[in-house]
Amino acid sequence: MSSYMVLLLGCLWFQLFDGRVLLVDPTHEEESICSGYVTVVTADGNSICQLSKHGGASLSVNQLAVCMSSVKQRWAEIKSLIESTTADSDSDMNN
């Protein structure tokens, strides 16, 4: 039996529009009118393991806090979905 470790990363891409509106995972058209962007990554849902902000408009501390909170929330949602899907799959295999 092989053993493996799964690392679930949560990553969201945010674009800043009009200096105040944060768009999550924007489309190509939305990207073309945005003035700044940031990528936030979590590996455990509690802490941020990467935050990338390269150029463009500045983001406020509050905007960065929203980004970090959003990626943590999304990580928890995806983790729950994967766990329920895995549990369903295991249940099907045992029947």
C-alpha positions as a printed Julia matrix, in Angstrom:
95×3 Matrix{Float64}:
   0.0    0.0     0.0
   1.43   3.35   -0.95
   1.15   6.37    1.26
   1.04   9.95    0.14
   0.52  13.4     1.53
  -1.89  15.84   -0.01
  -1.25  19.55    0.28
  -4.34  21.58   -0.47
  -3.47  25.11   -1.5
  -6.04  27.84   -1.71
  -5.24  30.62   -4.14
  -7.3   33.6    -5.27
  -6.46  36.34   -7.75
  -7.92  39.77   -7.0
  -8.03  42.78   -9.31
  -8.61  46.34   -8.15
 -11.16  48.29  -10.17
 -11.72  52.02   -9.8
  -9.44  52.14   -6.76
 -12.04  50.61   -4.46
 -13.72  47.51   -5.91
 -12.0   44.12   -5.6
 -12.88  41.57   -8.28
 -12.15  37.91   -7.5
 -10.78  35.81  -10.37
 -11.65  38.41  -13.0
 -12.31  37.65  -16.65
  -9.91  38.8   -19.36
 -12.18  41.78  -20.1
 -12.3   42.76  -16.43
  -8.52  42.48  -16.14
  -8.08  44.94  -19.0
  -9.82  47.74  -17.06
  -8.35  47.07  -13.61
  -5.58  49.12  -12.08
  -3.92  46.67   -9.7
  -3.87  43.06   -8.64
  -2.83  40.75   -5.83
  -2.55  36.97   -5.47
  -3.07  35.37   -2.05
  -2.26  31.73   -1.2
  -2.97  29.64    1.91
  -1.87  26.06    2.57
  -3.82  25.4     5.74
  -6.74  27.81    5.77
  -5.35  29.66    8.8
  -2.22  31.39    7.6
  -1.12  33.06    4.4
   1.88  31.36    2.8
   2.2   33.77   -0.12
   0.98  37.22   -1.01
   2.11  38.67   -4.35
   1.55  42.27   -5.33
   3.54  43.34   -8.4
   3.01  46.88   -9.53
  -0.26  48.59  -10.33
  -2.38  50.61   -7.95
  -1.88  50.38   -4.22
  -4.26  48.4    -2.04
  -5.24  49.58    1.41
  -4.68  47.5     4.52
  -8.43  46.87    4.66
  -8.48  45.67    1.04
  -5.6   43.27    1.73
  -7.43  42.02    4.84
 -10.5   41.28    2.7
  -8.32  39.37    0.23
  -6.71  37.3     2.97
 -10.03  36.56    4.65
 -11.59  35.57    1.32
  -8.86  33.09    0.43
  -9.13  31.45    3.86
 -12.91  31.15    3.5
 -12.61  29.74   -0.02
  -9.99  27.23    1.18
 -12.41  25.95    3.84
 -15.19  25.61    1.24
 -12.97  23.66   -1.17
 -11.59  21.46    1.61
 -15.12  20.6     2.74
 -16.16  19.82   -0.84
 -13.14  17.56   -1.38
 -13.73  15.76    1.91
 -17.41  15.13    1.13
 -16.59  13.98   -2.39
 -13.87  11.69   -1.1
 -16.19  10.27    1.56
 -18.87   9.63   -1.08
 -16.3    7.95   -3.33
 -15.02   5.76   -0.48
 -18.58   4.81    0.4
 -19.31   3.82   -3.23
 -16.15   1.69   -3.36
 -17.15  -0.18   -0.2
 -20.63  -1.07   -1.51
